Amino acid sequence: MIGACCVVEAAPAAKGDFVTVKKTHFSRKGQAYYIAGANFWYGGYLGAPSGVGDRARLLKELDNMKAIGINNLRVLAVSEKTDMKSAVSPATTSVPGQYDENLLAGLDFLMAEVAKRDMTVVIYLNNFWQWSGGMTQYLNWFEGTPALDPNVTKDYDTYMQKTAGFYRNAAAQAEYRNVIARIVKRVNTITGKPYSDDTHILSWQLANEPRPGNGKATPEEKAVYVKWIDETAGYIHSLDKNHMVSTGSEGLAGSAQDAQLFLDAHRSSNVDYLTYHLWPKNWGWFDSNNPTGSWDNAIGKSRDYLNSHIDLAKKLGKPIVLEEFGLDRDGPSFSIKATTKIRDRFYREVFDIVTTRAQKGDPIAGFNFWAWGGMGRAANADYWWKPGNDFVGDPPQEEQGLYSVFDSDVSSLLLIKEYADKLQGIKR
């Protein structure tokens, strides 16, 4: 009889079990691996053993996503405690060096359950935006400057310009690397497996939508940004030789509309593949109060954006993932009772381009729609989140129901399954 104190360690995973880059595509277990994914930023929150956790809901959400062919989740690793009302709470990091083990155990539980369903996860380690504290909160800690909430100031240009100061702040970078090491070197408290040996992690991601500053970023600011990407990605690879590293970039929209900057940021050998996001409403291409009048403009620009980035990936000879895109419900409305005809039409356009170009052998590796709302429901008449409410796909800085795909959105779910099947049927 083996004593209760003894733990039998699992044999290390074979290298082929990890998702890797094979020329301009992903490979897993000797087969082409295409992503039909969802953004599920709050997955680790639901996995927490107490407090905000809801493990019963998490299991159902994972089962529901698996049932429609979703094989990849994009998840927030850590959040930073802040006074900003548009940020999620509780947060993983209460102050530098103090981390909430309950929330980290939630990420452990999520990863253990993802493995049972043979899904993979992209884990992002910071946020350019304020909804999880993010880089602006790091600057509050280490510069003493107020954490900026553009929901309050309505001044996004100043927010972006000042938040990019994060890349230059040595103390903030030191704490950020402490957090990276704590996550990347963590041993899962449920499985006993080091994260670095977990074949169900697809990649570590530097941050959600890092930008060099605002649309008027200077050459110096751009150079600082490219250097930060290269060095931080290299640091992660020094801790973990098994997993890919990605940036979390939106593409040209997050690169001051500078294609050369986008290429330079992803040229590094430490960055394994490119990422991009598509937000026609947020970028002023689509007016949801005038959907018919603005549709042609929005879809024309969206098609160009989708295709041009695949062409940029070709230049670097690396895969690219469309890891965010969304549109709001008909009306426009945040109500779960509102129909999704326009959004479904948009999704089909996006899916058609991704699958068609993937089938041709172009370097598009798949998609993650934004975002999975699942069983969550908005709790308040004004649709704004408050602590204790359900988590949905829309973070606290946006109305709950803005872009979420709920478990009752049958037409959207069937559409996702249709194209998940197409993508995963591609053989290389």
XYZ file of C-alpha atoms in Angstrom:
428
model
C 0.000 0.000 0.000
C 1.306 3.427 -0.930
C 1.156 5.938 1.881
C -1.222 8.885 1.536
C 1.753 11.217 1.553
C 3.091 9.878 -1.699
C 2.211 11.458 -5.030
C 2.872 9.596 -8.234
C 3.905 12.156 -10.828
C 2.577 11.799 -14.353
C 5.148 11.216 -17.071
C 6.064 14.386 -18.965
C 3.895 15.041 -22.001
C 5.278 14.225 -25.422
C 6.327 17.295 -27.386
C 3.814 16.465 -30.113
C 0.954 16.753 -27.627
C 1.498 20.521 -27.358
C 0.067 22.876 -29.944
C 2.961 24.075 -32.090
C 3.512 25.999 -35.300
C 4.148 23.931 -38.402
C 5.034 26.380 -41.168
C 1.969 28.688 -41.307
C -0.455 26.462 -39.380
C -0.921 24.966 -35.937
C -0.237 21.304 -35.314
C -1.316 19.073 -32.439
C -0.639 15.365 -32.056
C 0.576 15.214 -35.630
C -2.593 16.744 -37.076
C -3.560 20.191 -38.317
C -5.206 22.120 -35.480
C -7.712 24.851 -36.300
C -9.280 27.007 -33.597
C -13.043 27.351 -33.375
C -12.986 29.279 -30.151
C -14.764 31.545 -27.707
C -13.634 34.364 -25.471
C -14.365 33.252 -21.912
C -12.449 35.814 -19.885
C -14.166 34.913 -16.600
C -13.540 31.150 -16.771
C -11.082 31.217 -13.872
C -13.522 33.250 -11.786
C -16.220 30.621 -12.148
C -13.711 27.949 -11.147
C -12.921 29.554 -7.776
C -13.715 27.178 -4.865
C -15.445 29.919 -2.877
C -16.654 33.503 -3.175
C -17.429 34.396 -6.791
C -16.919 30.837 -7.991
C -19.705 28.749 -9.490
C -18.194 25.425 -10.448
C -21.531 23.850 -11.334
C -22.140 26.603 -13.856
C -18.595 26.310 -15.200
C -19.023 22.598 -15.926
C -22.258 23.272 -17.807
C -20.712 26.113 -19.764
C -17.792 23.939 -20.836
C -20.131 21.126 -21.846
C -22.328 23.511 -23.831
C -19.355 24.985 -25.661
C -17.871 21.562 -26.365
C -21.243 20.457 -27.800
C -21.151 23.129 -30.513
C -17.590 22.379 -31.534
C -15.709 25.011 -29.546
C -12.207 23.690 -28.954
C -10.385 26.754 -27.617
C -11.016 29.367 -24.920
C -9.321 32.730 -24.439
C -9.126 33.424 -20.703
C -7.897 36.154 -18.343
C -5.195 34.901 -15.955
C -5.026 37.737 -13.443
C -6.734 40.987 -12.499
C -5.531 43.947 -10.446
C -7.452 45.541 -7.581
C -8.484 49.077 -8.386
C -10.926 51.772 -7.299
C -12.329 52.047 -10.825
C -15.999 51.105 -10.937
C -15.755 49.705 -14.452
C -13.297 46.995 -13.361
C -14.091 43.486 -12.210
C -13.883 42.570 -8.548
C -12.558 40.758 -6.632
C -9.111 40.921 -8.180
C -6.232 38.459 -8.199
C -3.575 40.985 -7.176
C -4.693 43.087 -4.207
C -1.354 44.901 -3.994
C 1.943 44.015 -5.662
C 3.167 40.709 -4.289
C -0.178 39.681 -2.778
C -2.242 37.285 -4.895
C -5.659 35.764 -4.267
C -5.137 32.013 -4.055
C -8.898 31.450 -4.324
C -8.928 32.941 -7.825
C -5.724 31.177 -8.834
C -7.282 27.898 -7.691
C -10.190 28.819 -9.957
C -7.822 28.891 -12.917
C -6.503 25.490 -11.785
C -10.018 24.066 -11.768
C -10.779 25.505 -15.182
C -7.630 23.942 -16.652
C -8.387 20.569 -15.056
C -11.881 20.550 -16.568
C -10.714 21.822 -19.960
C -8.306 18.877 -20.106
C -11.173 16.424 -19.516
C -12.882 17.849 -22.601
C -9.675 18.032 -24.662
C -10.033 21.769 -25.290
C -7.161 24.264 -25.294
C -6.750 27.682 -23.685
C -5.002 30.967 -24.501
C -4.131 32.645 -21.199
C -3.523 36.394 -21.175
C -1.415 37.893 -18.435
C -2.348 41.586 -18.436
C -4.779 44.049 -19.994
C -4.278 47.351 -21.797
C -7.863 48.251 -20.829
C -9.167 49.112 -17.390
C -11.832 46.429 -16.968
C -9.499 44.109 -15.048
C -7.336 46.823 -13.490
C -4.600 46.248 -16.018
C -1.689 48.430 -16.996
C -3.253 51.656 -15.747
C -3.493 50.107 -12.270
C 0.168 49.058 -12.412
C 1.006 52.708 -13.046
C -1.143 53.752 -10.101
C 0.869 51.410 -7.877
C 4.304 52.376 -9.123
C 3.959 56.009 -10.246
C 1.249 57.123 -7.861
C -0.783 58.478 -10.773
C -4.544 57.930 -10.720
C -5.755 54.803 -12.509
C -7.580 56.223 -15.510
C -11.106 55.115 -16.323
C -12.073 56.217 -19.841
C -15.677 55.284 -19.023
C -15.557 58.304 -16.712
C -13.169 60.663 -18.522
C -14.456 59.847 -22.054
C -10.911 60.628 -23.169
C -9.502 57.501 -24.808
C -6.589 59.263 -26.493
C -5.137 60.409 -23.176
C -5.876 57.026 -21.625
C -3.968 55.161 -24.336
C -1.033 57.554 -24.380
C -0.574 57.417 -20.602
C -1.230 53.698 -20.242
C 1.575 52.945 -22.708
C 3.900 54.368 -20.043
C 3.603 50.929 -18.467
C 6.191 49.584 -20.914
C 8.792 52.095 -19.670
C 8.233 51.779 -15.925
C 10.908 49.466 -14.501
C 9.082 48.781 -11.223
C 5.845 47.962 -13.043
C 7.733 45.634 -15.377
C 9.371 43.875 -12.435
C 6.005 43.187 -10.789
C 4.518 42.127 -14.124
C 7.327 39.609 -14.534
C 6.726 38.388 -10.989
C 3.110 37.732 -11.957
C 4.137 36.027 -15.180
C 6.517 33.732 -13.315
C 3.908 32.970 -10.652
C 1.421 31.823 -13.308
C 3.736 30.170 -15.822
C 5.668 28.262 -13.118
C 2.539 27.403 -11.122
C 1.712 23.802 -10.294
C -1.995 23.044 -10.695
C -3.372 22.328 -7.222
C -5.962 19.909 -8.631
C -3.989 17.899 -11.161
C -0.523 18.273 -9.644
C 0.741 19.179 -13.114
C 2.955 22.214 -13.718
C 1.318 24.681 -16.073
C 4.445 24.487 -18.219
C 3.687 20.787 -18.822
C -0.033 21.261 -19.517
C -0.709 20.333 -23.137
C -4.106 22.070 -22.970
C -2.512 25.512 -22.835
C -2.230 26.701 -26.440
C -0.265 29.849 -25.684
C 0.661 32.434 -23.121
C -0.408 35.916 -24.187
C 1.327 39.118 -23.099
C -1.869 41.112 -22.632
C -5.313 41.824 -23.944
C -4.975 44.357 -26.772
C -1.624 45.984 -25.971
C -1.100 49.211 -27.902
C 1.943 51.465 -28.395
C -0.108 54.455 -27.276
C -2.848 56.259 -29.158
C -3.270 56.782 -32.886
C -0.510 59.417 -32.839
C 2.122 57.186 -31.244
C 5.634 58.505 -31.894
C 8.475 56.490 -33.467
C 10.052 56.300 -30.007
C 6.842 54.972 -28.440
C 6.551 52.393 -31.211
C 10.136 51.262 -30.664
C 9.538 50.887 -26.916
C 6.446 48.793 -27.650
C 8.231 46.450 -30.084
C 11.119 46.003 -27.637
C 8.706 45.234 -24.785
C 6.949 42.571 -26.862
C 10.190 40.898 -27.902
C 11.760 40.922 -24.438
C 8.638 39.888 -22.531
C 7.887 37.057 -24.943
C 11.499 35.962 -24.615
C 11.181 35.998 -20.835
C 8.134 33.723 -20.983
C 9.971 31.318 -23.285
C 12.854 31.253 -20.798
C 10.423 29.970 -18.157
C 8.517 27.560 -20.381
C 10.048 25.805 -23.381
C 6.838 23.963 -24.298
C 4.277 26.624 -25.081
C 3.795 29.249 -27.743
C 3.672 32.967 -26.913
C 1.368 35.521 -28.551
C 0.839 39.264 -28.200
C -2.943 39.808 -27.980
C -2.713 42.593 -30.583
C -5.799 43.870 -32.407
C -3.844 44.267 -35.630
C -3.693 47.603 -37.425
C -6.364 49.110 -35.167
C -4.052 48.493 -32.209
C -0.924 49.533 -34.086
C -1.712 53.188 -34.859
C -2.812 51.967 -38.326
C 0.854 51.235 -39.053
C 1.303 47.939 -40.934
C 5.056 48.069 -40.499
C 4.653 48.376 -36.732
C 2.284 45.392 -36.680
C 4.807 43.340 -38.651
C 7.724 44.468 -36.486
C 5.814 43.569 -33.311
C 5.273 40.011 -34.578
C 8.548 39.489 -36.424
C 10.412 38.416 -33.288
C 11.296 34.734 -33.048
C 9.882 34.927 -29.515
C 6.379 35.560 -30.932
C 5.005 32.370 -32.422
C 1.950 33.654 -34.272
C 0.020 36.829 -35.053
C -3.309 37.933 -33.595
C -5.963 40.415 -34.651
C -9.413 41.633 -33.614
C -12.365 43.088 -35.535
C -14.789 45.630 -34.028
C -16.847 47.404 -36.737
C -19.158 49.177 -34.276
C -16.432 50.242 -31.851
C -14.381 51.616 -34.734
C -17.256 53.658 -36.185
C -17.846 51.540 -39.297
C -21.276 50.288 -38.245
C -24.184 52.260 -36.783
C -26.517 49.887 -34.946
C -29.185 52.616 -34.965
C -28.995 52.559 -38.764
C -28.038 48.979 -39.617
C -29.348 48.991 -43.159
C -27.676 52.268 -44.074
C -24.323 51.387 -42.551
C -24.111 47.666 -43.389
C -22.362 47.903 -46.758
C -19.667 50.217 -45.419
C -19.125 48.071 -42.328
C -18.948 44.758 -44.138
C -16.720 46.152 -46.892
C -14.198 47.474 -44.380
C -14.481 44.272 -42.321
C -13.700 42.075 -45.312
C -10.690 44.216 -46.157
C -9.472 44.092 -42.564
C -9.908 40.325 -42.316
C -8.128 39.588 -45.577
C -5.340 42.163 -45.326
C -4.145 40.739 -42.013
C -4.003 37.221 -43.395
C -1.845 38.652 -46.168
C 0.414 40.332 -43.581
C 0.809 36.979 -41.805
C 1.917 35.501 -45.142
C 4.724 38.059 -45.248
C 6.059 36.804 -41.906
C 5.389 33.138 -42.679
C 3.486 32.670 -39.420
C -0.123 31.722 -38.567
C -2.636 34.352 -37.497
C -5.716 33.987 -35.290
C -8.773 36.245 -35.386
C -9.205 36.149 -31.634
C -11.952 38.748 -31.111
C -14.918 39.992 -33.129
C -18.485 40.911 -32.297
C -21.592 42.902 -33.041
C -24.550 43.864 -30.874
C -28.101 42.559 -30.861
C -30.926 43.871 -33.038
C -32.607 47.068 -31.881
C -29.975 47.848 -30.760
C -30.789 46.223 -27.438
C -28.952 44.604 -24.546
C -31.973 42.445 -23.718
C -31.581 38.716 -24.084
C -35.039 38.758 -25.680
C -33.774 40.815 -28.629
C -33.083 38.949 -31.853
C -29.612 38.513 -33.363
C -30.299 38.586 -37.106
C -27.712 41.270 -37.892
C -25.084 39.719 -35.654
C -25.657 36.305 -37.221
C -25.273 37.843 -40.664
C -22.004 39.435 -39.560
C -20.742 36.197 -37.994
C -21.452 34.309 -41.233
C -19.471 36.855 -43.233
C -16.533 36.532 -40.841
C -16.706 32.746 -40.689
C -16.888 32.479 -44.477
C -13.652 34.420 -44.929
C -11.817 32.534 -42.172
C -12.868 29.067 -43.389
C -12.472 29.792 -47.111
C -8.966 31.106 -46.705
C -8.040 28.317 -44.295
C -9.270 25.756 -46.810
C -7.018 27.366 -49.435
C -4.033 26.866 -47.146
C -3.616 30.516 -46.182
C -2.149 31.165 -42.707
C -5.417 31.830 -40.849
C -5.524 29.395 -37.933
C -9.057 30.042 -36.704
C -11.242 32.340 -34.637
C -12.469 33.206 -31.139
C -15.759 35.127 -31.133
C -16.397 37.698 -28.410
C -17.841 36.451 -26.221
C -19.448 33.519 -24.436
C -22.243 34.702 -22.110
C -23.750 31.258 -21.745
C -26.042 30.878 -18.759
C -25.207 34.323 -17.348
C -27.880 37.000 -17.303
C -27.822 40.766 -16.764
C -29.167 41.513 -13.298
C -29.913 45.234 -13.451
C -32.376 47.382 -15.387
C -29.540 49.576 -16.718
C -27.534 46.479 -17.772
C -24.413 47.580 -15.892
C -22.538 45.000 -13.838
C -22.208 45.206 -10.073
C -20.192 42.918 -7.770
C -22.175 39.771 -7.081
C -23.930 39.756 -10.466
C -23.494 36.931 -12.967
C -20.405 37.102 -15.139
C -21.205 37.260 -18.848
C -19.069 37.781 -21.939
C -19.214 41.557 -21.602
C -16.725 42.793 -18.984
C -17.823 45.395 -16.407
C -16.852 48.375 -18.570
C -19.634 47.508 -21.032
C -23.360 46.905 -20.747
C -24.131 43.291 -19.934
C -25.548 41.807 -23.114
C -23.759 44.082 -25.577
C -21.770 41.394 -27.396
C -22.449 38.205 -25.405
C -23.633 34.994 -27.040
C -26.054 33.404 -24.582
C -27.179 29.788 -24.324
C -30.617 30.860 -25.601
C -29.222 32.391 -28.825
C -30.021 29.266 -30.814
C -29.394 30.697 -34.286
C -25.955 31.978 -33.244
C -25.035 28.670 -31.616
C -26.025 26.680 -34.701
C -23.990 29.034 -36.881
C -20.923 28.618 -34.688
C -21.285 24.824 -34.836
C -21.663 24.867 -38.619
C -18.355 26.644 -39.087
C -16.553 24.861 -36.252
C -17.292 21.627 -38.102
C -15.976 23.099 -41.354
C -12.760 24.376 -39.815
C -12.014 21.225 -37.882
C -12.647 19.164 -40.983
C -9.683 20.740 -42.799
C -6.822 18.296 -43.254
C -3.211 19.285 -43.840
